[in-house]
C-alpha cells in the first residue's frame, strides 16, 4: 500500500470509528427497534449535507479528494473535537507542506545536544517526528537509562513505552499514559503515517503489543499538553515532575522534552541525589 492509499485508509477508518462511537440520542435521532442501533452512513450524509455516495467512498478510502467544506460539514455532523477536526484536515492534505516531508534524523544537531546538556539538572531529551529519540542529557540517562546501549532500531519513545518492562514500572499510571501517548503520536503524525519510518514503527508495534493494537484501533486524537506526572524510580522513590516540550526554531521537526521537579514536593532533593551521586543514588 503506497503512502497516499495509507492516508486515505486512515481517514476512512477514523470517520468510521467516530460514527460508530456516536449514539443516536446525541444526534437527536429516533431509536431503532429492529436492526443495528448505531448511527448509519445515510444519517451522517443527511446531517452533513454530503452525498451518501461521497461519504461512503470516504469511509472506504477511495481515491477522492474532499474539500475543506465537506470536511467541516462532516466534523459538525460527527461532533468532532477541535483536535479531531484538525486531524481530518491534515489527512486530507490541508496542512503545512513541511508535514509532507520525511525528516527523521537519527541524531540531533550539536547545538541541540549542547542545549540539553546545559539544562543538566533536569532530565531532557529530543525526539524526531517519528518519535525516534535523537538526543538526551546525563540527567535523563540517570533518570531512565543510557540509550546509547539500546539498539538504534529500538531507540524510539513509543516503542520503548510498549516494550520496555523497566519503563512500564517507572510509570505507575502506565495504562493511562500509554494510551495518551498513542493518541498524541497519531495527532502529530497525521499525513506522515504513510511514510516509511512511521509505517515500519506502527507495524512493528501492532505485531509486538496487543495493548498498542487496542489503543491504535480506537483512533483517539489528543494534542500534547504540559502536565504534572509521577515516576516511581527504583533508586530514589517517587518523583513528582512537570513535563514540558519545546521546538527549536531552526529545527522545528525536533521536539525537546524536559522534566522539571515540582517544587512543593521533595522531588528537587531526590533528583539531586539521583543525578549528583548523593545519598541513595546508584554507585
PDB file of C-alpha atoms in Angstrom:
ATOM      1  CA  UNK A   1       0.000   0.000   0.000  1.00  0.00           C
ATOM      2  CA  UNK A   2       1.508   3.356  -1.031  1.00  0.00           C
ATOM      3  CA  UNK A   3       1.610   6.436   1.183  1.00  0.00           C
ATOM      4  CA  UNK A   4      -1.436   8.110  -0.386  1.00  0.00           C
ATOM      5  CA  UNK A   5      -3.534   4.946  -0.029  1.00  0.00           C
ATOM      6  CA  UNK A   6      -2.435   4.599   3.601  1.00  0.00           C
ATOM      7  CA  UNK A   7      -3.604   8.119   4.398  1.00  0.00           C
ATOM      8  CA  UNK A   8      -6.941   7.625   2.605  1.00  0.00           C
ATOM      9  CA  UNK A   9      -7.460   4.430   4.588  1.00  0.00           C
ATOM     10  CA  UNK A  10      -6.587   6.229   7.826  1.00  0.00           C
ATOM     11  CA  UNK A  11      -9.112   8.980   7.076  1.00  0.00           C
ATOM     12  CA  UNK A  12     -11.808   6.431   6.218  1.00  0.00           C
ATOM     13  CA  UNK A  13     -11.218   4.367   9.341  1.00  0.00           C
ATOM     14  CA  UNK A  14     -11.132   7.464  11.516  1.00  0.00           C
ATOM     15  CA  UNK A  15     -14.508   8.660  10.172  1.00  0.00           C
ATOM     16  CA  UNK A  16     -15.999   5.190  10.560  1.00  0.00           C
ATOM     17  CA  UNK A  17     -14.734   4.853  14.143  1.00  0.00           C
ATOM     18  CA  UNK A  18     -16.132   8.220  15.119  1.00  0.00           C
ATOM     19  CA  UNK A  19     -19.507   7.446  13.507  1.00  0.00           C
ATOM     20  CA  UNK A  20     -19.732   4.143  15.381  1.00  0.00           C
ATOM     21  CA  UNK A  21     -18.892   5.821  18.676  1.00  0.00           C
ATOM     22  CA  UNK A  22     -21.832   8.205  18.353  1.00  0.00           C
ATOM     23  CA  UNK A  23     -25.217   7.378  19.829  1.00  0.00           C
ATOM     24  CA  UNK A  24     -28.478   8.179  18.109  1.00  0.00           C
ATOM     25  CA  UNK A  25     -29.560  10.234  21.114  1.00  0.00           C
ATOM     26  CA  UNK A  26     -26.519  12.517  20.713  1.00  0.00           C
ATOM     27  CA  UNK A  27     -27.712  13.404  17.215  1.00  0.00           C
ATOM     28  CA  UNK A  28     -31.394  13.657  18.123  1.00  0.00           C
ATOM     29  CA  UNK A  29     -32.237  10.602  16.013  1.00  0.00           C
ATOM     30  CA  UNK A  30     -35.104   8.227  16.867  1.00  0.00           C
ATOM     31  CA  UNK A  31     -34.395   4.859  18.447  1.00  0.00           C
ATOM     32  CA  UNK A  32     -34.337   1.945  16.003  1.00  0.00           C
ATOM     33  CA  UNK A  33     -36.298  -1.042  17.320  1.00  0.00           C
ATOM     34  CA  UNK A  34     -35.117  -3.505  14.671  1.00  0.00           C
ATOM     35  CA  UNK A  35     -31.671  -3.889  13.130  1.00  0.00           C
ATOM     36  CA  UNK A  36     -28.389  -2.203  14.174  1.00  0.00           C
ATOM     37  CA  UNK A  37     -28.947   0.548  16.733  1.00  0.00           C
ATOM     38  CA  UNK A  38     -25.991   2.721  15.758  1.00  0.00           C
ATOM     39  CA  UNK A  39     -25.736   5.794  13.545  1.00  0.00           C
ATOM     40  CA  UNK A  40     -25.853   4.922   9.849  1.00  0.00           C
ATOM     41  CA  UNK A  41     -23.886   6.370   6.974  1.00  0.00           C
ATOM     42  CA  UNK A  42     -27.095   7.663   5.455  1.00  0.00           C
ATOM     43  CA  UNK A  43     -27.831   9.673   8.568  1.00  0.00           C
ATOM     44  CA  UNK A  44     -24.388  11.293   8.649  1.00  0.00           C
ATOM     45  CA  UNK A  45     -24.892  12.051   4.950  1.00  0.00           C
ATOM     46  CA  UNK A  46     -28.211  13.765   5.689  1.00  0.00           C
ATOM     47  CA  UNK A  47     -26.916  15.699   8.725  1.00  0.00           C
ATOM     48  CA  UNK A  48     -23.799  16.916   6.912  1.00  0.00           C
ATOM     49  CA  UNK A  49     -25.324  17.581   3.501  1.00  0.00           C
ATOM     50  CA  UNK A  50     -22.673  15.335   1.919  1.00  0.00           C
ATOM     51  CA  UNK A  51     -23.998  12.798  -0.584  1.00  0.00           C
ATOM     52  CA  UNK A  52     -24.212   9.210   0.656  1.00  0.00           C
ATOM     53  CA  UNK A  53     -22.054   8.038  -2.236  1.00  0.00           C
ATOM     54  CA  UNK A  54     -19.326  10.569  -1.468  1.00  0.00           C
ATOM     55  CA  UNK A  55     -19.404   9.859   2.266  1.00  0.00           C
ATOM     56  CA  UNK A  56     -19.341   6.099   1.701  1.00  0.00           C
ATOM     57  CA  UNK A  57     -16.341   6.478  -0.577  1.00  0.00           C
ATOM     58  CA  UNK A  58     -14.548   8.486   2.097  1.00  0.00           C
ATOM     59  CA  UNK A  59     -15.116   5.759   4.699  1.00  0.00           C
ATOM     60  CA  UNK A  60     -13.948   3.159   2.183  1.00  0.00           C
ATOM     61  CA  UNK A  61     -10.711   5.040   1.494  1.00  0.00           C
ATOM     62  CA  UNK A  62     -11.494   5.586  -2.191  1.00  0.00           C
ATOM     63  CA  UNK A  63      -9.234   7.785  -4.304  1.00  0.00           C
ATOM     64  CA  UNK A  64     -11.154  11.053  -3.890  1.00  0.00           C
ATOM     65  CA  UNK A  65     -10.208  14.463  -2.514  1.00  0.00           C
ATOM     66  CA  UNK A  66     -12.731  16.043  -0.100  1.00  0.00           C
ATOM     67  CA  UNK A  67     -12.906  19.821   0.062  1.00  0.00           C
ATOM     68  CA  UNK A  68     -12.496  21.816   3.244  1.00  0.00           C
ATOM     69  CA  UNK A  69     -16.228  22.484   3.189  1.00  0.00           C
ATOM     70  CA  UNK A  70     -17.003  18.753   3.100  1.00  0.00           C
ATOM     71  CA  UNK A  71     -14.617  18.057   5.976  1.00  0.00           C
ATOM     72  CA  UNK A  72     -16.050  20.915   8.033  1.00  0.00           C
ATOM     73  CA  UNK A  73     -19.588  19.647   7.455  1.00  0.00           C
ATOM     74  CA  UNK A  74     -18.606  16.118   8.477  1.00  0.00           C
ATOM     75  CA  UNK A  75     -16.816  17.428  11.573  1.00  0.00           C
ATOM     76  CA  UNK A  76     -20.046  19.128  12.658  1.00  0.00           C
ATOM     77  CA  UNK A  77     -22.204  16.098  11.904  1.00  0.00           C
ATOM     78  CA  UNK A  78     -19.842  13.691  13.688  1.00  0.00           C
ATOM     79  CA  UNK A  79     -19.401  16.103  16.615  1.00  0.00           C
ATOM     80  CA  UNK A  80     -15.615  16.042  16.298  1.00  0.00           C
ATOM     81  CA  UNK A  81     -13.465  17.912  18.770  1.00  0.00           C
ATOM     82  CA  UNK A  82     -11.239  20.754  17.581  1.00  0.00           C
ATOM     83  CA  UNK A  83      -8.233  18.397  17.577  1.00  0.00           C
ATOM     84  CA  UNK A  84     -10.145  15.719  15.638  1.00  0.00           C
ATOM     85  CA  UNK A  85     -11.352  18.308  13.133  1.00  0.00           C
ATOM     86  CA  UNK A  86      -7.767  19.489  12.634  1.00  0.00           C
ATOM     87  CA  UNK A  87      -6.663  15.892  12.207  1.00  0.00           C
ATOM     88  CA  UNK A  88      -9.019  15.075   9.318  1.00  0.00           C
ATOM     89  CA  UNK A  89      -7.951  18.309   7.602  1.00  0.00           C
ATOM     90  CA  UNK A  90      -4.319  17.249   7.925  1.00  0.00           C
ATOM     91  CA  UNK A  91      -5.075  13.823   6.487  1.00  0.00           C
ATOM     92  CA  UNK A  92      -6.841  15.415   3.536  1.00  0.00           C
ATOM     93  CA  UNK A  93      -3.768  17.499   2.742  1.00  0.00           C
ATOM     94  CA  UNK A  94      -4.803  20.856   4.204  1.00  0.00           C
ATOM     95  CA  UNK A  95      -1.632  21.287   6.221  1.00  0.00           C
ATOM     96  CA  UNK A  96       1.811  22.855   6.388  1.00  0.00           C
ATOM     97  CA  UNK A  97       3.816  21.443   3.429  1.00  0.00           C
ATOM     98  CA  UNK A  98       6.620  20.632   5.894  1.00  0.00           C
ATOM     99  CA  UNK A  99       4.418  17.851   7.254  1.00  0.00           C
ATOM    100  CA  UNK A 100       4.696  16.063   3.918  1.00  0.00           C
ATOM    101  CA  UNK A 101       8.485  15.817   4.142  1.00  0.00           C
ATOM    102  CA  UNK A 102      10.198  12.937   5.907  1.00  0.00           C
ATOM    103  CA  UNK A 103      12.932  14.366   8.125  1.00  0.00           C
ATOM    104  CA  UNK A 104      13.766  11.578  10.574  1.00  0.00           C
ATOM    105  CA  UNK A 105      17.218  12.377  11.940  1.00  0.00           C
ATOM    106  CA  UNK A 106      18.982   9.684  13.954  1.00  0.00           C
ATOM    107  CA  UNK A 107      20.951  12.331  15.868  1.00  0.00           C
ATOM    108  CA  UNK A 108      20.226  15.916  16.861  1.00  0.00           C
ATOM    109  CA  UNK A 109      22.449  18.815  15.722  1.00  0.00           C
ATOM    110  CA  UNK A 110      25.374  19.586  18.025  1.00  0.00           C
ATOM    111  CA  UNK A 111      23.853  22.821  19.320  1.00  0.00           C
ATOM    112  CA  UNK A 112      20.673  20.982  20.354  1.00  0.00           C
ATOM    113  CA  UNK A 113      22.794  18.497  22.300  1.00  0.00           C
ATOM    114  CA  UNK A 114      24.599  21.411  23.963  1.00  0.00           C
ATOM    115  CA  UNK A 115      21.239  22.889  24.975  1.00  0.00           C
ATOM    116  CA  UNK A 116      20.147  19.592  26.526  1.00  0.00           C
ATOM    117  CA  UNK A 117      23.451  19.395  28.394  1.00  0.00           C
ATOM    118  CA  UNK A 118      23.020  22.977  29.617  1.00  0.00           C
ATOM    119  CA  UNK A 119      19.824  22.005  31.470  1.00  0.00           C
ATOM    120  CA  UNK A 120      21.812  19.194  33.064  1.00  0.00           C
ATOM    121  CA  UNK A 121      19.922  19.351  36.358  1.00  0.00           C
ATOM    122  CA  UNK A 122      16.751  18.201  34.645  1.00  0.00           C
ATOM    123  CA  UNK A 123      16.120  15.044  32.585  1.00  0.00           C
ATOM    124  CA  UNK A 124      15.709  16.105  28.952  1.00  0.00           C
ATOM    125  CA  UNK A 125      15.706  14.507  25.524  1.00  0.00           C
ATOM    126  CA  UNK A 126      14.867  15.310  21.908  1.00  0.00           C
ATOM    127  CA  UNK A 127      12.620  13.318  19.583  1.00  0.00           C
ATOM    128  CA  UNK A 128      12.259  13.307  15.796  1.00  0.00           C
ATOM    129  CA  UNK A 129       8.828  13.390  14.098  1.00  0.00           C
ATOM    130  CA  UNK A 130       8.553   9.586  14.259  1.00  0.00           C
ATOM    131  CA  UNK A 131       9.456   9.801  17.971  1.00  0.00           C
ATOM    132  CA  UNK A 132      12.961   8.441  17.474  1.00  0.00           C
ATOM    133  CA  UNK A 133      14.968   9.632  20.487  1.00  0.00           C
ATOM    134  CA  UNK A 134      17.593  11.750  18.765  1.00  0.00           C
ATOM    135  CA  UNK A 135      19.485  13.097  21.811  1.00  0.00           C
ATOM    136  CA  UNK A 136      19.411  13.102  25.622  1.00  0.00           C
ATOM    137  CA  UNK A 137      21.390  14.518  28.526  1.00  0.00           C
ATOM    138  CA  UNK A 138      23.139  12.974  31.511  1.00  0.00           C
ATOM    139  CA  UNK A 139      20.185  13.614  33.813  1.00  0.00           C
ATOM    140  CA  UNK A 140      17.899  11.618  31.522  1.00  0.00           C
ATOM    141  CA  UNK A 141      20.475   8.815  31.459  1.00  0.00           C
ATOM    142  CA  UNK A 142      20.385   8.696  35.281  1.00  0.00           C
ATOM    143  CA  UNK A 143      16.611   9.041  35.379  1.00  0.00           C
ATOM    144  CA  UNK A 144      15.881   6.321  32.792  1.00  0.00           C
ATOM    145  CA  UNK A 145      18.831   4.570  31.114  1.00  0.00           C
ATOM    146  CA  UNK A 146      21.803   5.017  28.792  1.00  0.00           C
ATOM    147  CA  UNK A 147      20.063   4.941  25.427  1.00  0.00           C
ATOM    148  CA  UNK A 148      23.382   4.572  23.609  1.00  0.00           C
ATOM    149  CA  UNK A 149      23.257   0.935  24.734  1.00  0.00           C
ATOM    150  CA  UNK A 150      19.797   0.436  23.212  1.00  0.00           C
ATOM    151  CA  UNK A 151      19.777  -0.818  19.592  1.00  0.00           C
ATOM    152  CA  UNK A 152      19.197   2.056  17.185  1.00  0.00           C
ATOM    153  CA  UNK A 153      16.041   0.451  15.790  1.00  0.00           C
ATOM    154  CA  UNK A 154      14.556   0.328  19.303  1.00  0.00           C
ATOM    155  CA  UNK A 155      15.521   3.879  20.274  1.00  0.00           C
ATOM    156  CA  UNK A 156      12.005   5.195  19.822  1.00  0.00           C
ATOM    157  CA  UNK A 157       9.857   6.620  22.600  1.00  0.00           C
ATOM    158  CA  UNK A 158       6.650   4.886  21.531  1.00  0.00           C
ATOM    159  CA  UNK A 159       8.422   1.556  21.046  1.00  0.00           C
ATOM    160  CA  UNK A 160      10.059   1.773  24.477  1.00  0.00           C
ATOM    161  CA  UNK A 161       6.789   2.656  26.198  1.00  0.00           C
ATOM    162  CA  UNK A 162       5.146  -0.526  24.940  1.00  0.00           C
ATOM    163  CA  UNK A 163       8.088  -2.948  25.055  1.00  0.00           C
ATOM    164  CA  UNK A 164      10.406  -1.951  27.923  1.00  0.00           C
ATOM    165  CA  UNK A 165       9.313  -3.551  31.252  1.00  0.00           C
ATOM    166  CA  UNK A 166      11.542  -1.162  33.213  1.00  0.00           C
ATOM    167  CA  UNK A 167       9.850   1.891  31.717  1.00  0.00           C
ATOM    168  CA  UNK A 168       6.464   0.357  32.458  1.00  0.00           C
ATOM    169  CA  UNK A 169       7.429   0.054  36.138  1.00  0.00           C
ATOM    170  CA  UNK A 170       8.732   3.636  36.101  1.00  0.00           C
ATOM    171  CA  UNK A 171       5.279   4.935  35.075  1.00  0.00           C
ATOM    172  CA  UNK A 172       2.677   3.985  37.734  1.00  0.00           C
ATOM    173  CA  UNK A 173      -0.226   5.182  35.561  1.00  0.00           C
ATOM    174  CA  UNK A 174       1.133   3.295  32.539  1.00  0.00           C
ATOM    175  CA  UNK A 175      -2.286   2.265  31.160  1.00  0.00           C
ATOM    176  CA  UNK A 176      -3.487   5.864  31.038  1.00  0.00           C
ATOM    177  CA  UNK A 177      -0.186   7.346  29.870  1.00  0.00           C
ATOM    178  CA  UNK A 178       0.483   4.765  27.152  1.00  0.00           C
ATOM    179  CA  UNK A 179      -2.970   5.338  25.655  1.00  0.00           C
ATOM    180  CA  UNK A 180      -2.416   9.094  25.801  1.00  0.00           C
ATOM    181  CA  UNK A 181       0.934   8.770  24.037  1.00  0.00           C
ATOM    182  CA  UNK A 182      -0.650   6.812  21.192  1.00  0.00           C
ATOM    183  CA  UNK A 183      -3.341   9.489  20.774  1.00  0.00           C
ATOM    184  CA  UNK A 184      -0.671  12.221  20.739  1.00  0.00           C
ATOM    185  CA  UNK A 185       1.533  10.331  18.297  1.00  0.00           C
ATOM    186  CA  UNK A 186      -1.372   9.845  15.901  1.00  0.00           C
ATOM    187  CA  UNK A 187      -2.372  13.514  16.114  1.00  0.00           C
ATOM    188  CA  UNK A 188       1.182  14.631  15.330  1.00  0.00           C
ATOM    189  CA  UNK A 189       1.895  12.042  12.645  1.00  0.00           C
ATOM    190  CA  UNK A 190      -1.175  12.857  10.526  1.00  0.00           C
ATOM    191  CA  UNK A 191      -0.232  12.711   6.832  1.00  0.00           C
ATOM    192  CA  UNK A 192       3.192  11.240   7.665  1.00  0.00           C
ATOM    193  CA  UNK A 193       1.635   7.910   8.649  1.00  0.00           C
ATOM    194  CA  UNK A 194       2.215   6.648   5.115  1.00  0.00           C
ATOM    195  CA  UNK A 195       5.940   7.440   5.195  1.00  0.00           C
ATOM    196  CA  UNK A 196       8.361   4.522   5.638  1.00  0.00           C
ATOM    197  CA  UNK A 197       9.684   5.275   9.133  1.00  0.00           C
ATOM    198  CA  UNK A 198       6.174   5.777  10.518  1.00  0.00           C
ATOM    199  CA  UNK A 199       4.711   2.755   8.729  1.00  0.00           C
ATOM    200  CA  UNK A 200       7.530   0.490   9.963  1.00  0.00           C
ATOM    201  CA  UNK A 201       7.127   1.665  13.545  1.00  0.00           C
ATOM    202  CA  UNK A 202       3.349   1.192  13.609  1.00  0.00           C
ATOM    203  CA  UNK A 203       3.581  -2.267  12.010  1.00  0.00           C
ATOM    204  CA  UNK A 204       6.264  -3.330  14.493  1.00  0.00           C
ATOM    205  CA  UNK A 205       4.135  -2.225  17.403  1.00  0.00           C
ATOM    206  CA  UNK A 206       0.977  -3.835  16.021  1.00  0.00           C
ATOM    207  CA  UNK A 207       2.897  -7.093  15.703  1.00  0.00           C
ATOM    208  CA  UNK A 208       4.517  -6.829  19.144  1.00  0.00           C
ATOM    209  CA  UNK A 209       1.916  -5.374  21.519  1.00  0.00           C
ATOM    210  CA  UNK A 210      -1.741  -6.259  21.844  1.00  0.00           C
ATOM    211  CA  UNK A 211      -2.197  -3.230  24.110  1.00  0.00           C
ATOM    212  CA  UNK A 212      -0.817  -0.951  21.421  1.00  0.00           C
ATOM    213  CA  UNK A 213      -3.129  -2.567  18.871  1.00  0.00           C
ATOM    214  CA  UNK A 214      -6.153  -1.817  21.071  1.00  0.00           C
ATOM    215  CA  UNK A 215      -5.058   1.805  21.547  1.00  0.00           C
ATOM    216  CA  UNK A 216      -4.284   2.256  17.851  1.00  0.00           C
ATOM    217  CA  UNK A 217      -7.613   0.858  16.683  1.00  0.00           C
ATOM    218  CA  UNK A 218      -9.506   3.312  18.893  1.00  0.00           C
ATOM    219  CA  UNK A 219      -8.265   6.169  16.625  1.00  0.00           C
ATOM    220  CA  UNK A 220      -8.121   8.570  19.583  1.00  0.00           C
ATOM    221  CA  UNK A 221      -6.585  12.006  18.970  1.00  0.00           C
ATOM    222  CA  UNK A 222      -5.017  14.260  21.589  1.00  0.00           C
ATOM    223  CA  UNK A 223      -2.640  17.198  21.423  1.00  0.00           C
ATOM    224  CA  UNK A 224       0.344  17.460  23.746  1.00  0.00           C
ATOM    225  CA  UNK A 225      -0.158  19.486  26.921  1.00  0.00           C
ATOM    226  CA  UNK A 226       2.259  20.207  29.741  1.00  0.00           C
ATOM    227  CA  UNK A 227       1.222  18.354  32.879  1.00  0.00           C
ATOM    228  CA  UNK A 228       2.445  17.001  36.182  1.00  0.00           C
ATOM    229  CA  UNK A 229       3.490  13.365  36.255  1.00  0.00           C
ATOM    230  CA  UNK A 230       4.720  10.895  38.853  1.00  0.00           C
ATOM    231  CA  UNK A 231       7.561   8.491  38.169  1.00  0.00           C
ATOM    232  CA  UNK A 232       8.291   5.598  40.528  1.00  0.00           C
ATOM    233  CA  UNK A 233      12.072   5.384  40.424  1.00  0.00           C
ATOM    234  CA  UNK A 234      13.632   2.212  41.896  1.00  0.00           C
ATOM    235  CA  UNK A 235      16.532   4.137  43.473  1.00  0.00           C
ATOM    236  CA  UNK A 236      15.116   7.386  44.901  1.00  0.00           C
ATOM    237  CA  UNK A 237      11.375   6.653  45.007  1.00  0.00           C
ATOM    238  CA  UNK A 238       8.542   8.775  43.666  1.00  0.00           C
ATOM    239  CA  UNK A 239       9.495  11.770  41.549  1.00  0.00           C
ATOM    240  CA  UNK A 240       6.817  14.427  41.025  1.00  0.00           C
ATOM    241  CA  UNK A 241       7.733  16.093  37.750  1.00  0.00           C
ATOM    242  CA  UNK A 242       6.252  18.607  35.356  1.00  0.00           C
ATOM    243  CA  UNK A 243       6.601  17.718  31.675  1.00  0.00           C
ATOM    244  CA  UNK A 244       7.287  20.426  29.090  1.00  0.00           C
ATOM    245  CA  UNK A 245       8.016  20.333  25.378  1.00  0.00           C
ATOM    246  CA  UNK A 246       9.761  22.882  23.144  1.00  0.00           C
ATOM    247  CA  UNK A 247      10.702  23.112  19.462  1.00  0.00           C
ATOM    248  CA  UNK A 248      13.945  24.778  18.264  1.00  0.00           C
ATOM    249  CA  UNK A 249      13.059  27.466  15.722  1.00  0.00           C
ATOM    250  CA  UNK A 250      15.837  26.345  13.370  1.00  0.00           C
ATOM    251  CA  UNK A 251      14.900  22.642  13.665  1.00  0.00           C
ATOM    252  CA  UNK A 252      11.099  22.711  14.122  1.00  0.00           C
ATOM    253  CA  UNK A 253      10.771  18.992  13.423  1.00  0.00           C
ATOM    254  CA  UNK A 254      12.584  18.189  16.668  1.00  0.00           C
ATOM    255  CA  UNK A 255      10.784  18.302  19.997  1.00  0.00           C
ATOM    256  CA  UNK A 256      12.708  18.833  23.225  1.00  0.00           C
ATOM    257  CA  UNK A 257      11.064  17.216  26.254  1.00  0.00           C
ATOM    258  CA  UNK A 258      12.158  18.484  29.676  1.00  0.00           C
ATOM    259  CA  UNK A 259      11.100  17.214  33.109  1.00  0.00           C
ATOM    260  CA  UNK A 260      11.298  19.741  35.932  1.00  0.00           C
ATOM    261  CA  UNK A 261      10.682  18.846  39.595  1.00  0.00           C
ATOM    262  CA  UNK A 262       7.509  20.019  41.334  1.00  0.00           C
ATOM    263  CA  UNK A 263       8.914  22.447  43.904  1.00  0.00           C
ATOM    264  CA  UNK A 264       6.253  21.824  46.546  1.00  0.00           C
ATOM    265  CA  UNK A 265       7.460  18.217  46.917  1.00  0.00           C
ATOM    266  CA  UNK A 266      10.753  16.652  47.955  1.00  0.00           C
ATOM    267  CA  UNK A 267      11.494  15.805  44.324  1.00  0.00           C
ATOM    268  CA  UNK A 268      14.196  18.501  43.883  1.00  0.00           C
ATOM    269  CA  UNK A 269      16.308  16.811  46.579  1.00  0.00           C
ATOM    270  CA  UNK A 270      15.585  13.312  45.274  1.00  0.00           C
ATOM    271  CA  UNK A 271      16.529  14.413  41.776  1.00  0.00           C
ATOM    272  CA  UNK A 272      19.801  15.934  43.022  1.00  0.00           C
ATOM    273  CA  UNK A 273      20.610  12.643  44.764  1.00  0.00           C
ATOM    274  CA  UNK A 274      19.886  10.681  41.590  1.00  0.00           C
ATOM    275  CA  UNK A 275      21.831  12.910  39.230  1.00  0.00           C
ATOM    276  CA  UNK A 276      24.599  14.101  41.513  1.00  0.00           C
ATOM    277  CA  UNK A 277      25.508  10.782  43.107  1.00  0.00           C
ATOM    278  CA  UNK A 278      24.336  11.785  46.567  1.00  0.00           C
ATOM    279  CA  UNK A 279      22.790   9.513  49.233  1.00  0.00           C
ATOM    280  CA  UNK A 280      20.507   6.894  47.753  1.00  0.00           C
ATOM    281  CA  UNK A 281      21.947   7.033  44.265  1.00  0.00           C
ATOM    282  CA  UNK A 282      23.465   4.117  42.404  1.00  0.00           C
ATOM    283  CA  UNK A 283      27.261   3.656  42.612  1.00  0.00           C
TER     284      UNK A 283
END
